[in-house]
Amino acid sequence: FLSLVAEVCCGFFVILILGNFWFLAVLYLLWMYIDWETPCTGGRRSQWVRSWTVWKYFREYFPIHLIKTSDLNPNHNYLLGFHPHGVLVAGAFGNFCTGASFKNLFPGLTPYLHIMPIWFGCPFFREYIMSAGMVSASKESVSYVLSNEGGGHASVIVIGGAEESLNAHPGSLTLNILKRKGFIKMALKHGAHLVPVFSFGENELFKQVANPKGSWLRNVQEKLQKIMGFALPLFHARGVFQYSFGLIPYRQPIHTVVGSPIPVKRNLNPTTEEIEQLHALYLQKLRKLFEEHKRNYGIPEHKSLIFE
């Protein structure tokens, strides 16, 4: 979805350069240079953009639901770990970048969805994603959000990243998280409470070409991901007027469950042992959240999360 919109924006920018409006392209490049750090300093959200009617239809298409399990005190800052990535990350976008669901359930908190910095280098597209409440996933950006002295900020990070999208097959419960501990260190440095979030149905929106680990396709995808910074899953779903083939996601309900906060005391120089301990606790709470809610969303009793 992001890729498609980004391509349209880049195409429009090329038209400006090749047409009689090249001076507008030059002015915009100057603006990008001046405004380059904004995605790392809280972005530039627009309530008007976040409230577009099209997002109401987007949420209702699947539909997308946000489920609250515990209050989040707006006097604190929070780091929400979102799982799984899926192909579209529809639950993260629908719940944290559109509508009023989050605001109504968690009054006093402002969510910031962190995405790869590469997206903010795309002309015009960067303005749209910042308007929706997205900011860079760089360390500087996360630190900026979590440094708010009065609390009330919530960094939303898709922990598995682009690499996890390669596991986004229907029924898959594999999360790339065992080696991902940067978010733990960031939470400790800022004293941001950790909140596990699991989005049931995220992996059911598309079918992906078989790419088991060790296969030639998976090897190529992983190498491209390391080079470009984002993965290229080969997926398909339904068409506009038929259900056999296309790129429109299947209409599968998404239930994004926000867990209880894990209190974190500020520690500017956490040791490796302290990071490991908090990481282990986070995994424990994430698994518990999944186990407590899986029956409500069609997950068989014998199925459990797999951490890689």
mmCIF file of C-alpha atoms in Angstrom:
data_model
loop_
_atom_site.group_PDB
_atom_site.id
_atom_site.type_symbol
_atom_site.label_atom_id
_atom_site.label_comp_id
_atom_site.label_asym_id
_atom_site.label_seq_id
_atom_site.Cartn_x
_atom_site.Cartn_y
_atom_site.Cartn_z
ATOM 1 C CA PHE A 1 0.000 0.000 0.000
ATOM 2 C CA LEU A 2 2.713 2.455 0.990
ATOM 3 C CA SER A 3 4.766 1.410 -2.036
ATOM 4 C CA LEU A 4 1.850 2.073 -4.405
ATOM 5 C CA VAL A 5 1.171 5.560 -3.037
ATOM 6 C CA ALA A 6 4.910 6.319 -3.012
ATOM 7 C CA GLU A 7 5.182 5.338 -6.688
ATOM 8 C CA VAL A 8 2.315 7.679 -7.588
ATOM 9 C CA CYS A 9 3.986 10.555 -5.709
ATOM 10 C CA CYS A 10 7.354 9.898 -7.342
ATOM 11 C CA GLY A 11 5.662 9.712 -10.748
ATOM 12 C CA PHE A 12 4.062 13.101 -10.154
ATOM 13 C CA PHE A 13 7.459 14.526 -9.180
ATOM 14 C CA VAL A 14 9.013 13.189 -12.412
ATOM 15 C CA ILE A 15 6.200 14.807 -14.418
ATOM 16 C CA LEU A 16 7.031 18.144 -12.801
ATOM 17 C CA ILE A 17 10.702 17.776 -13.739
ATOM 18 C CA LEU A 18 10.047 16.733 -17.353
ATOM 19 C CA GLY A 19 7.200 19.196 -17.884
ATOM 20 C CA ASN A 20 7.064 22.949 -17.783
ATOM 21 C CA PHE A 21 6.926 22.986 -14.000
ATOM 22 C CA TRP A 22 10.531 22.004 -13.291
ATOM 23 C CA PHE A 23 10.942 25.150 -11.165
ATOM 24 C CA LEU A 24 8.293 23.772 -8.774
ATOM 25 C CA ALA A 25 10.326 20.586 -8.471
ATOM 26 C CA VAL A 26 13.417 22.639 -7.637
ATOM 27 C CA LEU A 27 11.512 24.608 -5.006
ATOM 28 C CA TYR A 28 10.208 21.385 -3.488
ATOM 29 C CA LEU A 29 13.714 19.888 -3.329
ATOM 30 C CA LEU A 30 14.814 23.022 -1.486
ATOM 31 C CA TRP A 31 11.905 22.544 0.914
ATOM 32 C CA MET A 32 12.887 18.898 1.485
ATOM 33 C CA TYR A 33 16.432 19.991 2.328
ATOM 34 C CA ILE A 34 15.198 22.560 4.851
ATOM 35 C CA ASP A 35 12.617 20.172 6.298
ATOM 36 C CA TRP A 36 14.807 17.044 6.271
ATOM 37 C CA GLU A 37 14.918 16.538 10.056
ATOM 38 C CA THR A 38 11.180 16.891 10.686
ATOM 39 C CA PRO A 39 10.468 13.119 10.473
ATOM 40 C CA CYS A 40 12.952 12.694 13.349
ATOM 41 C CA THR A 41 11.468 15.459 15.477
ATOM 42 C CA GLY A 42 7.867 14.383 15.883
ATOM 43 C CA GLY A 43 6.718 14.831 12.297
ATOM 44 C CA ARG A 44 3.877 17.102 11.263
ATOM 45 C CA ARG A 45 0.528 15.406 11.809
ATOM 46 C CA SER A 46 -2.766 16.727 10.485
ATOM 47 C CA GLN A 47 -6.046 15.805 12.148
ATOM 48 C CA TRP A 48 -7.789 16.633 8.886
ATOM 49 C CA VAL A 49 -5.780 14.011 6.971
ATOM 50 C CA ARG A 50 -6.173 11.455 9.759
ATOM 51 C CA SER A 51 -9.950 11.971 9.628
ATOM 52 C CA TRP A 52 -10.458 11.517 5.881
ATOM 53 C CA THR A 53 -13.635 9.577 5.137
ATOM 54 C CA VAL A 54 -11.668 7.116 2.996
ATOM 55 C CA TRP A 55 -9.987 5.769 6.144
ATOM 56 C CA LYS A 56 -13.394 4.937 7.619
ATOM 57 C CA TYR A 57 -14.069 2.739 4.602
ATOM 58 C CA PHE A 58 -10.545 1.306 4.842
ATOM 59 C CA ARG A 59 -11.141 0.222 8.452
ATOM 60 C CA GLU A 60 -14.599 -1.140 7.684
ATOM 61 C CA TYR A 61 -13.411 -3.141 4.676
ATOM 62 C CA PHE A 62 -11.663 -5.818 6.769
ATOM 63 C CA PRO A 63 -12.918 -4.648 9.371
ATOM 64 C CA ILE A 64 -10.218 -3.379 11.769
ATOM 65 C CA HIS A 65 -10.818 -3.264 15.519
ATOM 66 C CA LEU A 66 -8.726 -1.941 18.410
ATOM 67 C CA ILE A 67 -9.118 -3.816 21.706
ATOM 68 C CA LYS A 68 -8.094 -2.326 25.033
ATOM 69 C CA THR A 69 -7.121 -4.623 27.915
ATOM 70 C CA SER A 70 -5.750 -2.058 30.372
ATOM 71 C CA ASP A 71 -5.646 1.672 31.001
ATOM 72 C CA LEU A 72 -2.531 3.597 29.955
ATOM 73 C CA ASN A 73 -1.799 6.543 32.245
ATOM 74 C CA PRO A 74 -1.190 9.625 30.046
ATOM 75 C CA ASN A 75 1.364 10.887 32.581
ATOM 76 C CA HIS A 76 3.827 8.316 31.193
ATOM 77 C CA ASN A 77 5.399 7.741 27.804
ATOM 78 C CA TYR A 78 4.986 4.314 26.209
ATOM 79 C CA LEU A 79 6.706 2.130 23.656
ATOM 80 C CA LEU A 80 4.177 -0.142 21.965
ATOM 81 C CA GLY A 81 5.655 -3.215 20.293
ATOM 82 C CA PHE A 82 3.399 -4.176 17.361
ATOM 83 C CA HIS A 83 3.265 -7.815 16.147
ATOM 84 C CA PRO A 84 3.204 -9.268 13.532
ATOM 85 C CA HIS A 85 4.335 -7.164 10.570
ATOM 86 C CA GLY A 86 2.238 -8.989 7.987
ATOM 87 C CA VAL A 87 2.375 -7.761 4.388
ATOM 88 C CA LEU A 88 0.284 -4.612 4.747
ATOM 89 C CA VAL A 89 0.689 -3.680 8.446
ATOM 90 C CA ALA A 90 -2.996 -2.783 8.172
ATOM 91 C CA GLY A 91 -3.708 -2.999 11.898
ATOM 92 C CA ALA A 92 -0.955 -0.548 12.770
ATOM 93 C CA PHE A 93 -1.961 1.939 10.091
ATOM 94 C CA GLY A 94 -5.718 1.643 10.626
ATOM 95 C CA ASN A 95 -5.573 1.949 14.404
ATOM 96 C CA PHE A 96 -2.745 4.422 14.979
ATOM 97 C CA CYS A 97 -2.850 6.669 11.891
ATOM 98 C CA THR A 98 -6.569 7.072 11.164
ATOM 99 C CA GLY A 99 -9.797 7.750 13.003
ATOM 100 C CA ALA A 100 -10.434 8.322 16.673
ATOM 101 C CA SER A 101 -10.386 4.764 18.083
ATOM 102 C CA PHE A 102 -7.029 5.134 19.847
ATOM 103 C CA LYS A 103 -7.858 8.599 21.169
ATOM 104 C CA ASN A 104 -11.195 7.392 22.562
ATOM 105 C CA LEU A 105 -9.751 4.301 24.218
ATOM 106 C CA PHE A 106 -6.568 5.941 25.491
ATOM 107 C CA PRO A 107 -7.360 9.625 26.142
ATOM 108 C CA GLY A 108 -4.375 11.869 26.637
ATOM 109 C CA LEU A 109 -2.010 9.703 24.567
ATOM 110 C CA THR A 110 -0.672 10.626 21.123
ATOM 111 C CA PRO A 111 0.512 7.661 18.997
ATOM 112 C CA TYR A 112 3.494 7.922 16.634
ATOM 113 C CA LEU A 113 3.922 5.065 14.155
ATOM 114 C CA HIS A 114 7.632 4.648 13.374
ATOM 115 C CA ILE A 115 8.474 3.480 9.847
ATOM 116 C CA MET A 116 11.683 3.051 7.856
ATOM 117 C CA PRO A 117 13.516 6.367 7.202
ATOM 118 C CA ILE A 118 13.746 5.554 3.470
ATOM 119 C CA TRP A 119 10.064 6.459 2.995
ATOM 120 C CA PHE A 120 10.728 10.070 4.014
ATOM 121 C CA GLY A 121 13.047 10.542 1.047
ATOM 122 C CA CYS A 122 10.132 10.180 -1.379
ATOM 123 C CA PRO A 123 8.908 13.555 -2.712
ATOM 124 C CA PHE A 124 5.366 14.536 -1.664
ATOM 125 C CA PHE A 125 4.768 11.099 -0.139
ATOM 126 C CA ARG A 126 6.722 12.187 2.934
ATOM 127 C CA GLU A 127 4.238 15.006 3.518
ATOM 128 C CA TYR A 128 1.316 12.605 3.468
ATOM 129 C CA ILE A 129 2.795 10.007 5.846
ATOM 130 C CA MET A 130 3.838 12.690 8.315
ATOM 131 C CA SER A 131 0.318 14.129 8.158
ATOM 132 C CA ALA A 132 -1.019 10.704 9.106
ATOM 133 C CA GLY A 133 1.196 10.614 12.212
ATOM 134 C CA MET A 134 4.092 8.533 10.925
ATOM 135 C CA VAL A 135 7.668 9.364 11.870
ATOM 136 C CA SER A 136 11.088 7.868 11.251
ATOM 137 C CA ALA A 137 12.128 4.648 12.985
ATOM 138 C CA SER A 138 15.629 6.010 13.595
ATOM 139 C CA LYS A 139 17.035 6.089 17.131
ATOM 140 C CA GLU A 140 16.922 9.885 17.093
ATOM 141 C CA SER A 141 13.246 9.863 16.203
ATOM 142 C CA VAL A 142 12.245 7.335 18.871
ATOM 143 C CA SER A 143 14.286 9.246 21.447
ATOM 144 C CA TYR A 144 12.556 12.492 20.507
ATOM 145 C CA VAL A 145 9.086 10.995 21.000
ATOM 146 C CA LEU A 146 9.938 9.259 24.278
ATOM 147 C CA SER A 147 11.704 12.322 25.704
ATOM 148 C CA ASN A 148 8.468 14.228 26.202
ATOM 149 C CA GLU A 149 8.739 15.372 29.824
ATOM 150 C CA GLY A 150 5.031 15.535 30.504
ATOM 151 C CA GLY A 151 4.319 12.053 29.196
ATOM 152 C CA GLY A 152 1.419 11.363 26.864
ATOM 153 C CA HIS A 153 3.475 10.061 23.921
ATOM 154 C CA ALA A 154 3.299 6.526 22.554
ATOM 155 C CA SER A 155 5.915 5.230 20.108
ATOM 156 C CA VAL A 156 4.495 2.387 18.014
ATOM 157 C CA ILE A 157 7.226 0.167 16.566
ATOM 158 C CA VAL A 158 6.664 -2.871 14.348
ATOM 159 C CA ILE A 159 9.320 -4.956 16.072
ATOM 160 C CA GLY A 160 9.749 -7.659 13.416
ATOM 161 C CA GLY A 161 10.461 -5.100 10.712
ATOM 162 C CA ALA A 162 10.524 -5.739 6.988
ATOM 163 C CA GLU A 163 12.244 -9.095 7.473
ATOM 164 C CA GLU A 164 9.177 -10.447 9.259
ATOM 165 C CA SER A 165 6.951 -9.753 6.251
ATOM 166 C CA LEU A 166 8.618 -12.714 4.542
ATOM 167 C CA ASN A 167 6.940 -14.930 7.161
ATOM 168 C CA ALA A 168 3.503 -13.413 6.524
ATOM 169 C CA HIS A 169 1.679 -16.542 5.391
ATOM 170 C CA PRO A 170 -1.903 -17.309 6.484
ATOM 171 C CA GLY A 171 -1.750 -19.155 9.790
ATOM 172 C CA SER A 172 1.873 -18.185 10.449
ATOM 173 C CA LEU A 173 2.710 -17.261 14.045
ATOM 174 C CA THR A 174 6.460 -16.782 13.625
ATOM 175 C CA LEU A 175 7.858 -13.510 14.988
ATOM 176 C CA ASN A 176 11.350 -12.111 14.372
ATOM 177 C CA ILE A 177 12.135 -10.877 17.847
ATOM 178 C CA LEU A 178 14.847 -12.870 19.618
ATOM 179 C CA LYS A 179 17.668 -10.697 18.244
ATOM 180 C CA ARG A 180 15.703 -7.448 18.308
ATOM 181 C CA LYS A 181 16.597 -5.721 21.537
ATOM 182 C CA GLY A 182 17.159 -2.126 20.475
ATOM 183 C CA PHE A 183 13.614 -1.193 21.477
ATOM 184 C CA ILE A 184 14.265 -2.623 24.946
ATOM 185 C CA LYS A 185 17.371 -0.476 25.352
ATOM 186 C CA MET A 186 15.455 2.573 24.152
ATOM 187 C CA ALA A 187 12.655 1.950 26.665
ATOM 188 C CA LEU A 188 15.192 1.661 29.488
ATOM 189 C CA LYS A 189 17.056 4.826 28.522
ATOM 190 C CA HIS A 190 13.862 6.873 28.556
ATOM 191 C CA GLY A 191 11.905 5.060 31.241
ATOM 192 C CA ALA A 192 9.130 4.394 28.714
ATOM 193 C CA HIS A 193 6.684 1.692 29.775
ATOM 194 C CA LEU A 194 6.595 -1.262 27.370
ATOM 195 C CA VAL A 195 3.284 -2.431 25.937
ATOM 196 C CA PRO A 196 2.981 -5.606 23.813
ATOM 197 C CA VAL A 197 0.437 -5.381 20.978
ATOM 198 C CA PHE A 198 -0.727 -8.367 18.934
ATOM 199 C CA SER A 199 -2.797 -7.923 15.779
ATOM 200 C CA PHE A 200 -4.859 -11.051 15.132
ATOM 201 C CA GLY A 201 -5.628 -11.546 11.437
ATOM 202 C CA GLU A 202 -2.682 -9.505 10.147
ATOM 203 C CA ASN A 203 -1.164 -12.477 8.308
ATOM 204 C CA GLU A 204 -4.466 -13.567 6.743
ATOM 205 C CA LEU A 205 -4.843 -10.669 4.296
ATOM 206 C CA PHE A 206 -2.671 -12.112 1.506
ATOM 207 C CA LYS A 207 -1.337 -15.400 0.224
ATOM 208 C CA GLN A 208 2.403 -15.409 -0.343
ATOM 209 C CA VAL A 209 4.457 -17.547 -2.722
ATOM 210 C CA ALA A 210 6.077 -20.367 -0.768
ATOM 211 C CA ASN A 211 9.486 -19.165 0.453
ATOM 212 C CA PRO A 212 10.707 -21.494 3.207
ATOM 213 C CA LYS A 213 14.041 -20.638 4.791
ATOM 214 C CA GLY A 214 16.903 -21.984 2.714
ATOM 215 C CA SER A 215 14.960 -21.833 -0.562
ATOM 216 C CA TRP A 216 16.419 -19.872 -3.467
ATOM 217 C CA LEU A 217 13.531 -17.406 -3.352
ATOM 218 C CA ARG A 218 13.989 -16.716 0.374
ATOM 219 C CA ASN A 219 17.746 -16.274 -0.107
ATOM 220 C CA VAL A 220 17.168 -13.728 -2.868
ATOM 221 C CA GLN A 221 14.534 -11.895 -0.803
ATOM 222 C CA GLU A 222 16.804 -11.715 2.236
ATOM 223 C CA LYS A 223 19.733 -10.412 0.183
ATOM 224 C CA LEU A 224 17.547 -7.740 -1.441
ATOM 225 C CA GLN A 225 16.183 -6.789 1.980
ATOM 226 C CA LYS A 226 19.696 -6.216 3.301
ATOM 227 C CA ILE A 227 20.615 -4.111 0.260
ATOM 228 C CA MET A 228 17.445 -2.003 -0.048
ATOM 229 C CA GLY A 229 16.290 -1.923 3.571
ATOM 230 C CA PHE A 230 12.823 -3.302 2.814
ATOM 231 C CA ALA A 231 11.574 -6.763 1.879
ATOM 232 C CA LEU A 232 9.830 -7.836 -1.329
ATOM 233 C CA PRO A 233 7.293 -10.560 -0.474
ATOM 234 C CA LEU A 234 5.617 -12.097 -3.537
ATOM 235 C CA PHE A 235 1.966 -11.984 -2.559
ATOM 236 C CA HIS A 236 -1.499 -12.054 -4.086
ATOM 237 C CA ALA A 237 -5.097 -11.965 -2.893
ATOM 238 C CA ARG A 238 -8.350 -11.057 -4.657
ATOM 239 C CA GLY A 239 -9.345 -8.840 -7.561
ATOM 240 C CA VAL A 240 -11.891 -6.048 -7.782
ATOM 241 C CA PHE A 241 -14.714 -8.153 -9.237
ATOM 242 C CA GLN A 242 -13.489 -11.677 -8.492
ATOM 243 C CA TYR A 243 -11.917 -13.522 -5.586
ATOM 244 C CA SER A 244 -9.453 -15.809 -7.378
ATOM 245 C CA PHE A 245 -6.493 -13.501 -8.022
ATOM 246 C CA GLY A 246 -5.439 -9.883 -7.533
ATOM 247 C CA LEU A 247 -3.621 -7.515 -5.197
ATOM 248 C CA ILE A 248 -6.570 -6.331 -3.125
ATOM 249 C CA PRO A 249 -6.341 -7.838 0.389
ATOM 250 C CA TYR A 250 -8.898 -10.411 1.469
ATOM 251 C CA ARG A 251 -11.696 -9.212 3.728
ATOM 252 C CA GLN A 252 -10.473 -10.782 6.942
ATOM 253 C CA PRO A 253 -11.182 -9.174 10.323
ATOM 254 C CA ILE A 254 -8.217 -7.666 12.163
ATOM 255 C CA HIS A 255 -8.315 -7.401 15.950
ATOM 256 C CA THR A 256 -5.406 -5.397 17.348
ATOM 257 C CA VAL A 257 -5.152 -6.163 21.063
ATOM 258 C CA VAL A 258 -3.224 -3.697 23.231
ATOM 259 C CA GLY A 259 -1.777 -5.422 26.302
ATOM 260 C CA SER A 260 -1.014 -4.210 29.801
ATOM 261 C CA PRO A 261 2.000 -1.943 30.328
ATOM 262 C CA ILE A 262 5.273 -3.263 31.716
ATOM 263 C CA PRO A 263 6.626 -0.575 34.090
ATOM 264 C CA VAL A 264 10.177 0.483 33.167
ATOM 265 C CA LYS A 265 12.468 2.586 35.344
ATOM 266 C CA ARG A 266 14.767 5.013 33.568
ATOM 267 C CA ASN A 267 18.308 3.707 33.179
ATOM 268 C CA LEU A 268 20.638 5.785 31.008
ATOM 269 C CA ASN A 269 23.305 3.076 30.851
ATOM 270 C CA PRO A 270 21.606 -0.316 31.038
ATOM 271 C CA THR A 271 23.847 -3.362 31.206
ATOM 272 C CA THR A 272 23.531 -6.280 28.814
ATOM 273 C CA GLU A 273 22.066 -8.335 31.638
ATOM 274 C CA GLU A 274 19.394 -5.723 32.367
ATOM 275 C CA ILE A 275 18.452 -5.543 28.681
ATOM 276 C CA GLU A 276 18.240 -9.347 28.492
ATOM 277 C CA GLN A 277 16.047 -9.519 31.602
ATOM 278 C CA LEU A 278 13.567 -6.936 30.332
ATOM 279 C CA HIS A 279 13.553 -8.551 26.888
ATOM 280 C CA ALA A 280 12.709 -11.923 28.447
ATOM 281 C CA LEU A 281 9.902 -10.318 30.474
ATOM 282 C CA TYR A 282 8.533 -8.648 27.338
ATOM 283 C CA LEU A 283 8.473 -12.007 25.504
ATOM 284 C CA GLN A 284 6.683 -13.552 28.455
ATOM 285 C CA LYS A 285 4.009 -10.814 28.492
ATOM 286 C CA LEU A 286 3.596 -10.973 24.709
ATOM 287 C CA ARG A 287 3.063 -14.737 24.796
ATOM 288 C CA LYS A 288 0.595 -14.367 27.670
ATOM 289 C CA LEU A 289 -1.349 -11.714 25.738
ATOM 290 C CA PHE A 290 -1.565 -14.021 22.727
ATOM 291 C CA GLU A 291 -2.620 -17.065 24.760
ATOM 292 C CA GLU A 292 -5.331 -15.159 26.631
ATOM 293 C CA HIS A 293 -6.986 -13.875 23.449
ATOM 294 C CA LYS A 294 -6.291 -16.445 20.718
ATOM 295 C CA ARG A 295 -9.532 -18.379 21.323
ATOM 296 C CA ASN A 296 -11.554 -15.224 20.649
ATOM 297 C CA TYR A 297 -10.084 -14.856 17.168
ATOM 298 C CA GLY A 298 -10.090 -18.339 15.743
ATOM 299 C CA ILE A 299 -6.612 -19.544 16.690
ATOM 300 C CA PRO A 300 -6.613 -23.302 17.484
ATOM 301 C CA GLU A 301 -5.801 -24.234 21.067
ATOM 302 C CA HIS A 302 -2.637 -26.121 20.091
ATOM 303 C CA LYS A 303 -1.150 -23.147 18.194
ATOM 304 C CA SER A 304 1.423 -20.922 19.930
ATOM 305 C CA LEU A 305 3.790 -18.123 19.017
ATOM 306 C CA ILE A 306 7.190 -19.037 17.587
ATOM 307 C CA PHE A 307 10.025 -16.648 18.426
ATOM 308 C CA GLU A 308 12.991 -16.461 16.044
#
